[in-house]
PDB file of C-alpha atoms in Angstrom:
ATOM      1  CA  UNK A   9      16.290   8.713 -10.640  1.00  0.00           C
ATOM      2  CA  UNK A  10      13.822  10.217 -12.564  1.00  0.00           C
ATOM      3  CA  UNK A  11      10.307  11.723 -11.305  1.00  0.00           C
ATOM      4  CA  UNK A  12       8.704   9.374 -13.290  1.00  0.00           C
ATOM      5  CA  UNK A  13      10.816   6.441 -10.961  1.00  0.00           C
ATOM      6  CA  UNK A  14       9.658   8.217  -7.585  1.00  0.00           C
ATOM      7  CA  UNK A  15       6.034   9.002  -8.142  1.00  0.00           C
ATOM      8  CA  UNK A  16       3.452   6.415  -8.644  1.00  0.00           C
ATOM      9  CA  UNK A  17       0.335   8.106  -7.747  1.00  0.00           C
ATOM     10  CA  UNK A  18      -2.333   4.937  -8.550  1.00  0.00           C
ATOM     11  CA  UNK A  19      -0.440   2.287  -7.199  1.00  0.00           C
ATOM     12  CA  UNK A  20      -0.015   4.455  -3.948  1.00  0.00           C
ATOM     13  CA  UNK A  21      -3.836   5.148  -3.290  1.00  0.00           C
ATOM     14  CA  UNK A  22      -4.014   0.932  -3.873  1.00  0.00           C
ATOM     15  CA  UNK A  23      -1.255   0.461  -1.684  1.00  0.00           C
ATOM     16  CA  UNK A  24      -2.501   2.599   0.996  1.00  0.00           C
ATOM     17  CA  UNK A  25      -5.759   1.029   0.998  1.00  0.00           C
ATOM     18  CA  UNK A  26      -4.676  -2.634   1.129  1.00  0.00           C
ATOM     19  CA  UNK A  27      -2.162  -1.823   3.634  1.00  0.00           C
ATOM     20  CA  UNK A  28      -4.761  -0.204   6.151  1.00  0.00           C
ATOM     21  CA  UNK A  29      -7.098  -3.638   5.176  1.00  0.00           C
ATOM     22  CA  UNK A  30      -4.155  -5.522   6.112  1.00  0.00           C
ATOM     23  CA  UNK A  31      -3.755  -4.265   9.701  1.00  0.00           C
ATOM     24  CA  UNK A  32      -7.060  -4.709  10.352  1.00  0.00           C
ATOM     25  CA  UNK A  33      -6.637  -8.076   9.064  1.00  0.00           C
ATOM     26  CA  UNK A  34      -3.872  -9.450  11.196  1.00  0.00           C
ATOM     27  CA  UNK A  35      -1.066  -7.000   9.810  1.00  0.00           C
ATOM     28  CA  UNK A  36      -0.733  -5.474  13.224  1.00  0.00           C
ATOM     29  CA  UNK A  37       0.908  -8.343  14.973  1.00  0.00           C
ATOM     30  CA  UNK A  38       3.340  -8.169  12.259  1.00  0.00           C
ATOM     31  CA  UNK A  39       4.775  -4.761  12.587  1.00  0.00           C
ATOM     32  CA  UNK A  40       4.118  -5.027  16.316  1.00  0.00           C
ATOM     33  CA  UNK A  41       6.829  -7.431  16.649  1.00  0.00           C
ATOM     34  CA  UNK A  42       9.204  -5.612  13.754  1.00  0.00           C
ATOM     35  CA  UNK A  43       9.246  -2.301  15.994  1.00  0.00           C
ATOM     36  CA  UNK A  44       9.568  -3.906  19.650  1.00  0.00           C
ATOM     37  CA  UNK A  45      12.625  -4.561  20.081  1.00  0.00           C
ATOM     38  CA  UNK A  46      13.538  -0.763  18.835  1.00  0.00           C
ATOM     39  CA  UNK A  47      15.600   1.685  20.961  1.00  0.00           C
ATOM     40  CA  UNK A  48      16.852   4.945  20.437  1.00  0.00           C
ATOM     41  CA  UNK A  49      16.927   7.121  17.040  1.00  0.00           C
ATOM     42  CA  UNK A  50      15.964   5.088  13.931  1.00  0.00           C
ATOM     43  CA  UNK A  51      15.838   5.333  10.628  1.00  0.00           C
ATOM     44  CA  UNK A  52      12.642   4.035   8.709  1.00  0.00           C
ATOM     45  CA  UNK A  53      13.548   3.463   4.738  1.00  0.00           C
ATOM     46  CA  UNK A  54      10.698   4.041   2.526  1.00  0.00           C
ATOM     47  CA  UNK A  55       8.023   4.225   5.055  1.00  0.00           C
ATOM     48  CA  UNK A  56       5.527   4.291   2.471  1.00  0.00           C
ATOM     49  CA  UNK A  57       2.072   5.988   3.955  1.00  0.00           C
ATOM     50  CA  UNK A  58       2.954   5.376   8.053  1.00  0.00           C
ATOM     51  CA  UNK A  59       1.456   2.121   8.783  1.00  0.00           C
ATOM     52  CA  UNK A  60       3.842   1.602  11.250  1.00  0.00           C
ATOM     53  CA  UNK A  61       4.275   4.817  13.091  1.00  0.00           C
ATOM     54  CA  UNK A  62       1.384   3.868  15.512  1.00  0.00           C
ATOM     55  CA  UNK A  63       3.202   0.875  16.762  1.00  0.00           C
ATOM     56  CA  UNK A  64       6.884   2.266  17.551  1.00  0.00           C
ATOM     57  CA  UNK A  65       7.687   1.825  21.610  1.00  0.00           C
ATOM     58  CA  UNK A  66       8.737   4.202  24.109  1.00  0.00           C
ATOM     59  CA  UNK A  67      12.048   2.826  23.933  1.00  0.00           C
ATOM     60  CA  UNK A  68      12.160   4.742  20.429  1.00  0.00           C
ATOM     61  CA  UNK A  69      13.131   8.561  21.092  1.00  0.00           C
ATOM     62  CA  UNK A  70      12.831   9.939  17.515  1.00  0.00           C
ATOM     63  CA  UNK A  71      12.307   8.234  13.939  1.00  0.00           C
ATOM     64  CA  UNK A  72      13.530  10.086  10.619  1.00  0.00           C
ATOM     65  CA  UNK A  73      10.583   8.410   7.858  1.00  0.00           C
ATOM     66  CA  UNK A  74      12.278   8.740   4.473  1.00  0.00           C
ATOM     67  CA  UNK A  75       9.707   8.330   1.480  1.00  0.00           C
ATOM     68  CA  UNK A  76      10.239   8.863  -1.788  1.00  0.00           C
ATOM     69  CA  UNK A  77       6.492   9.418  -3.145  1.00  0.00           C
ATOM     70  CA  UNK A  78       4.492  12.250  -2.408  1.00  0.00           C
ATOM     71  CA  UNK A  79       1.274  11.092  -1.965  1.00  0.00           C
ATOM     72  CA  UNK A  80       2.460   8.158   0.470  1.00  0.00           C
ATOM     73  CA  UNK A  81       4.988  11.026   1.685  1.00  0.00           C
ATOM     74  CA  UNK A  82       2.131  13.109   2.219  1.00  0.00           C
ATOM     75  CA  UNK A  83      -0.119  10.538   4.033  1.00  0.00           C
ATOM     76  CA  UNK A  84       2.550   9.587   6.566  1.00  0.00           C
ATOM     77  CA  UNK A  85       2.928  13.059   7.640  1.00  0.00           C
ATOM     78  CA  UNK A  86      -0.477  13.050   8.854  1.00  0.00           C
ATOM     79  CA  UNK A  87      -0.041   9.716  10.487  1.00  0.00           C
ATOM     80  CA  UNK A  88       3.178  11.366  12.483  1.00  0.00           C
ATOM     81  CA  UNK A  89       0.869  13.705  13.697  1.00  0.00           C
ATOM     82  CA  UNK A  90      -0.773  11.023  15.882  1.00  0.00           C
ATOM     83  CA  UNK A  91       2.405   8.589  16.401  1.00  0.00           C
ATOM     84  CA  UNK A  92       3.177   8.136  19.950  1.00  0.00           C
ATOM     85  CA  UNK A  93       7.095   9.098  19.631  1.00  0.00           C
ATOM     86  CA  UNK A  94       8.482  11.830  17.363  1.00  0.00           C
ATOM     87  CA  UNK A  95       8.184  10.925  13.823  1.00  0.00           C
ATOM     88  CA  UNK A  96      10.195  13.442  10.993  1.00  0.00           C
ATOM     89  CA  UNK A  97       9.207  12.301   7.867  1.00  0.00           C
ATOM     90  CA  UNK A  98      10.940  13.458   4.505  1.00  0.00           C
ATOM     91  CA  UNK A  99      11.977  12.947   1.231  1.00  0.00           C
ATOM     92  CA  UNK A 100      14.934  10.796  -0.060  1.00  0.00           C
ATOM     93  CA  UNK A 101      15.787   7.639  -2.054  1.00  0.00           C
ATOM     94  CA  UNK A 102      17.456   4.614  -0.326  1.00  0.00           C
ATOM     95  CA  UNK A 103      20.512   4.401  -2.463  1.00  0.00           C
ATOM     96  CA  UNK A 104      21.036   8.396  -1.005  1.00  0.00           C
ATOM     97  CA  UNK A 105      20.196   8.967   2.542  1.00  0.00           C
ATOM     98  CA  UNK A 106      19.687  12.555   3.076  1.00  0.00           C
ATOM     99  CA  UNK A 107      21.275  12.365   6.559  1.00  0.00           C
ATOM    100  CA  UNK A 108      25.235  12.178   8.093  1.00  0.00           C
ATOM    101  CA  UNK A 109      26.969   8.647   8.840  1.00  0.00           C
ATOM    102  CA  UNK A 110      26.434   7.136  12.096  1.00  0.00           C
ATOM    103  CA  UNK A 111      23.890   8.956  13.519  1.00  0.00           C
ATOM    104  CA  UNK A 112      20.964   6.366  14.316  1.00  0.00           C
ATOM    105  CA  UNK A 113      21.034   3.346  16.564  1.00  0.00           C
ATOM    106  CA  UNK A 114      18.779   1.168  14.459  1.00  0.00           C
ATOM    107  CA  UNK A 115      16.497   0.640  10.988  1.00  0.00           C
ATOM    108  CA  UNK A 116      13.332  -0.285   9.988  1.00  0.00           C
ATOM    109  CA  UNK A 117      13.102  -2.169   6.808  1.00  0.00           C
ATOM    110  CA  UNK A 118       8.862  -3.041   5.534  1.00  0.00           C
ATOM    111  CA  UNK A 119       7.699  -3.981   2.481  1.00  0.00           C
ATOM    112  CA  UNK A 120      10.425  -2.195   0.650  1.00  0.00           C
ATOM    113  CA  UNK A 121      13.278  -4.347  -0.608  1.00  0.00           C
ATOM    114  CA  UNK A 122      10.794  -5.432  -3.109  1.00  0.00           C
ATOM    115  CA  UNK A 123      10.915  -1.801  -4.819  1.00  0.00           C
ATOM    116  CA  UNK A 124      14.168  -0.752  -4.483  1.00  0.00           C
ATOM    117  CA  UNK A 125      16.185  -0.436  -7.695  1.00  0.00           C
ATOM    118  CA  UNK A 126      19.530  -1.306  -6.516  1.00  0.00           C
ATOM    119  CA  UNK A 127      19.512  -2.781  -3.119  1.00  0.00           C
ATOM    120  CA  UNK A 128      22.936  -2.972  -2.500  1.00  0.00           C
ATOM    121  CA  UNK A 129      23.606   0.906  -2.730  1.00  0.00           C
ATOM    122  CA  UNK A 130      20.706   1.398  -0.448  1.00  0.00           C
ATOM    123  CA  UNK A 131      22.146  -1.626   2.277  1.00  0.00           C
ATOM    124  CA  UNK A 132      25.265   0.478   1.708  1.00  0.00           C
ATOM    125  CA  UNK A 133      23.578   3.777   2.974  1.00  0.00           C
ATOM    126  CA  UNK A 134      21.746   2.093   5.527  1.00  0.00           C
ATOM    127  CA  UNK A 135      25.107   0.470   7.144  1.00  0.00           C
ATOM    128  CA  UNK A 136      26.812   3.897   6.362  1.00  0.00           C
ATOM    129  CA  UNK A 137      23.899   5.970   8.601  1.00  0.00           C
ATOM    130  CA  UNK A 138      23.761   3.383  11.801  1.00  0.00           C
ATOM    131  CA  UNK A 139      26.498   3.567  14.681  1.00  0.00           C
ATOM    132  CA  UNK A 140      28.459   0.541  14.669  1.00  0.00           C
ATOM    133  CA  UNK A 141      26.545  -2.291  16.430  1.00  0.00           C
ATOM    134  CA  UNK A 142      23.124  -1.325  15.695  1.00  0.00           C
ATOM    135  CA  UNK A 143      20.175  -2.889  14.157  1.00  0.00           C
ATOM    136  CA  UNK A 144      18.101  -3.432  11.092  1.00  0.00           C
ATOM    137  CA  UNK A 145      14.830  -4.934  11.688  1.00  0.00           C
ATOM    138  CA  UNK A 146      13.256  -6.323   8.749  1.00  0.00           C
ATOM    139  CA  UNK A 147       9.818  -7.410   7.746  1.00  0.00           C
ATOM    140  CA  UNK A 148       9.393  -8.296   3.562  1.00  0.00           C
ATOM    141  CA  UNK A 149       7.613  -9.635   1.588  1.00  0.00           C
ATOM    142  CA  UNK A 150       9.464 -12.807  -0.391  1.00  0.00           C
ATOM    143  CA  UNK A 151       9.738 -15.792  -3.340  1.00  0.00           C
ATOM    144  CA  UNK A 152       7.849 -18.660  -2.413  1.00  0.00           C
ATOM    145  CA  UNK A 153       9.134 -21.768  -1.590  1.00  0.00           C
ATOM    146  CA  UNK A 154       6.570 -23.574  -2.912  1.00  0.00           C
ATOM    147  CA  UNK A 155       8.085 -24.566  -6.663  1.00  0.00           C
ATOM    148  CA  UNK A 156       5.282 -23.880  -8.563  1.00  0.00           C
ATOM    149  CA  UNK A 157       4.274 -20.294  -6.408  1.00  0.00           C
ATOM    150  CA  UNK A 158       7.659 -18.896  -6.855  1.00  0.00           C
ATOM    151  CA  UNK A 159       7.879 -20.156 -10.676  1.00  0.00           C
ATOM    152  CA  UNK A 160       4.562 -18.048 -11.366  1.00  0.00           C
ATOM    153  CA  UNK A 161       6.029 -15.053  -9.098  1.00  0.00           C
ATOM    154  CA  UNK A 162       8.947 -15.269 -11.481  1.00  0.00           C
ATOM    155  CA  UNK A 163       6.999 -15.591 -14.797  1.00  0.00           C
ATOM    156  CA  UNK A 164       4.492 -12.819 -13.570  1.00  0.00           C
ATOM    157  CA  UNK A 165       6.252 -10.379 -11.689  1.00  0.00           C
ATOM    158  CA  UNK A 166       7.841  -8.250 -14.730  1.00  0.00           C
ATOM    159  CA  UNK A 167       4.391  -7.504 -15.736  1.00  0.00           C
ATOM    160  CA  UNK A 168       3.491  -7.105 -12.365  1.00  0.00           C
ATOM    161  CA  UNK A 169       6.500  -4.445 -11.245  1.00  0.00           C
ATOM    162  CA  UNK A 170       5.297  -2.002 -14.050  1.00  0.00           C
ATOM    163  CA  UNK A 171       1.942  -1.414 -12.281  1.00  0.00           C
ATOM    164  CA  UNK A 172       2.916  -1.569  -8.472  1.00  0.00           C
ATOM    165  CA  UNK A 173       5.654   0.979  -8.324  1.00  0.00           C
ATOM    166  CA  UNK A 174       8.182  -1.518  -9.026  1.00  0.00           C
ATOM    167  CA  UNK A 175       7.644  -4.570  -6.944  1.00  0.00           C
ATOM    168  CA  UNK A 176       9.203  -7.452  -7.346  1.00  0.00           C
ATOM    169  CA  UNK A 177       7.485 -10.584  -6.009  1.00  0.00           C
ATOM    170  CA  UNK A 178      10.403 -13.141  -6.629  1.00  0.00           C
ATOM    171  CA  UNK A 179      12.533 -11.074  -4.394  1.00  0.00           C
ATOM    172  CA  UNK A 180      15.289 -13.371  -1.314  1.00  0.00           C
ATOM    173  CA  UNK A 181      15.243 -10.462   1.329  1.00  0.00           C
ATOM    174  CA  UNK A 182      17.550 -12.074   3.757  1.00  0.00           C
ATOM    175  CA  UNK A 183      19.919 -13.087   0.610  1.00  0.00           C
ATOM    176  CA  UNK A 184      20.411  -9.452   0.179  1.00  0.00           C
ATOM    177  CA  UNK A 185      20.983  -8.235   3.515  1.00  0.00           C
ATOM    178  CA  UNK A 186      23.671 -10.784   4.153  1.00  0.00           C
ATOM    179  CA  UNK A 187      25.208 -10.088   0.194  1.00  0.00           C
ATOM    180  CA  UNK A 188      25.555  -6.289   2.263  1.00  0.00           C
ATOM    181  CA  UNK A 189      27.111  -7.683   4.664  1.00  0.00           C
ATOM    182  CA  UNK A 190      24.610  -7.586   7.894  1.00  0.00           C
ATOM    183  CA  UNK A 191      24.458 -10.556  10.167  1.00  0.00           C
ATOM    184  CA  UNK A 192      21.257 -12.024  10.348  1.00  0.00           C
ATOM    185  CA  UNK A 193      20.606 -13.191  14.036  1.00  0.00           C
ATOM    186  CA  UNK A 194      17.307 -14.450  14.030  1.00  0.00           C
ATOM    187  CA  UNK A 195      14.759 -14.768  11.334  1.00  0.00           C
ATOM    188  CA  UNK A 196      10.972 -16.012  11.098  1.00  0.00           C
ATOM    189  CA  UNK A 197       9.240 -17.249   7.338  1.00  0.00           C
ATOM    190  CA  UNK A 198       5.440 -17.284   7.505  1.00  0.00           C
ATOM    191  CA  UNK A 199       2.339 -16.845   5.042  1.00  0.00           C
ATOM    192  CA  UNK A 200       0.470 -13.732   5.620  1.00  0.00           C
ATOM    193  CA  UNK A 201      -2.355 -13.109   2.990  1.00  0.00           C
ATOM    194  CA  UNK A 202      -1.570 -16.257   0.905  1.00  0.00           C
ATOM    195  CA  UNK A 203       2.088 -14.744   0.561  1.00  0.00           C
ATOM    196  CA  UNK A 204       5.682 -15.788   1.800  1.00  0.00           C
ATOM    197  CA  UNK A 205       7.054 -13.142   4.521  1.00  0.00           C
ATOM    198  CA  UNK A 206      10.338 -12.936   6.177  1.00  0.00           C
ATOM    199  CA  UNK A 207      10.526 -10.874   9.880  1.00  0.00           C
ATOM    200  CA  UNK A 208      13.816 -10.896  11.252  1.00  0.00           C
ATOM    201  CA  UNK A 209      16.868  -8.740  13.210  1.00  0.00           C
ATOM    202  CA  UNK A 210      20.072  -8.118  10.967  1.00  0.00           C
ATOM    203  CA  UNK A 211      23.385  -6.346  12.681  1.00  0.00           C
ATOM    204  CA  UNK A 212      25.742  -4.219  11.006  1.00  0.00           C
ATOM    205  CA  UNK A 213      28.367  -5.788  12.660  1.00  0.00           C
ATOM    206  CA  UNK A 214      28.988  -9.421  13.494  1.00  0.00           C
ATOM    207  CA  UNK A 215      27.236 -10.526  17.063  1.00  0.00           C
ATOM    208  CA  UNK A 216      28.523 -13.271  18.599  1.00  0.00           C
ATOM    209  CA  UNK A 217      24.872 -14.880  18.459  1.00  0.00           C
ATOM    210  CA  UNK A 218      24.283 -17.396  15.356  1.00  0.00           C
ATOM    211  CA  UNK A 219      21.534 -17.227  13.251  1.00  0.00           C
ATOM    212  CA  UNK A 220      18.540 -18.591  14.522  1.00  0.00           C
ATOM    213  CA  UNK A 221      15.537 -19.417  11.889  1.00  0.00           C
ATOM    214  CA  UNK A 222      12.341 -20.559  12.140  1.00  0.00           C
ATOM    215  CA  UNK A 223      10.564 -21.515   8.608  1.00  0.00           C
ATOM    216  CA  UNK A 224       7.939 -23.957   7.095  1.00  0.00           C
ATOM    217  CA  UNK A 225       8.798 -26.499   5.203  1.00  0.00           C
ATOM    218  CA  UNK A 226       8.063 -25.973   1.251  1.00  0.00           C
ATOM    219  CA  UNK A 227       4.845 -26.351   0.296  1.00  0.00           C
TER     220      UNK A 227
END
């Protein structure tokens, strides 16, 4: 990929700002309950600036951050400073995980599916790096049910994706993670913001447990 892929250097002073107004605005809660449930050594993929560092339990004993743009790269080291568990943040694309196979017990997907060029090559990596039986927890941005919202976010978000490091607003998280072949065991759609988010567990294996969901009805 080329630089000009990796660094976008306005839309990451935007994002960084409307990601700390979204904390403060109820975003907390959110990646409260994405990181719970965490144990053991975990892989973050595109961690973007650090939002979430602050919130990982004690039941997390180290996190390896991988972000691909240098400012948000930048800005997330100094949030690892302050995280409560060890946080190594470093540089790396999805589709290529700088790291061996098998090595972490569980994943953090946030807000990133949306960017990722090829998603399947990077669901590939992630499966590749996490012992069998671990976990991906997920928390995305997606299409809206709504007809006429998700007809908009498909009409608007090619315009859109050239100015916000390419985002895609039209984007079935869930879709992808089961085309990768994780099993989704539970899953919760909600509006956050006046947009459609997914928050869910995914296993790289298949669980016993079936798929539990709990989603609005479209508006």
């Amino acid at each position: 990929m080329s630089r000009s892929n990796l660094e976008h250097p306005c839309f990451a002073r935007l994002y960084s700002r409307v990601g700390r107004w979204l904390v403060l605005h109820g975003g907390s809660r959110h990646r409260q309950r994405l990181l719970a449930p965490l144990t053991g050594r975990i892989i973050e993929v595109g961690a973007g600036n650090g939002l979430n560092f602050a919130y990982y339990p004690a039941t997390v004993t180290r996190v390896l951050a991988v972000e691909p743009e240098s400012r948000l790269r930048s800005e997330a080291r100094r949030a690892a400073a302050s995280a409560p568990v060890g946080v190594d943040v470093v540089g790396g694309r999805a589709e290529q995980l700088p790291v061996r196979s098998d090595v972490f017990d569980g994943a953090v997907l946030s807000l990133v599916l949306c960017s990722i060029a090829d998603r399947q090559a990077a669901l590939a990596e992630l499966r590749r790096v996490i012992r069998p039986g671990g976990l991906v927890r997920f928390y995305e941005h997606v299409r809206s049910p709504s007809p006429v919202v998700g007809r908009i976010q498909d009409v608007i978000t090619p315009v859109w994706s050239q100015f916000a490091g390419g985002c895609q607003l039209n984007r079935d998280a869930a879709a992808a993670l089961r085309a990768a072949g994780l099993s989704i065991t539970d899953v919760d759609q909600f509006t956050f913001a006046g947009v459609t988010h997914v928050l869910g567990t995914a296993h790289t294996d298949n669980p016993a447990a079936t798929e539990t969901t709990s989603m609005p009805p479209p508006v």
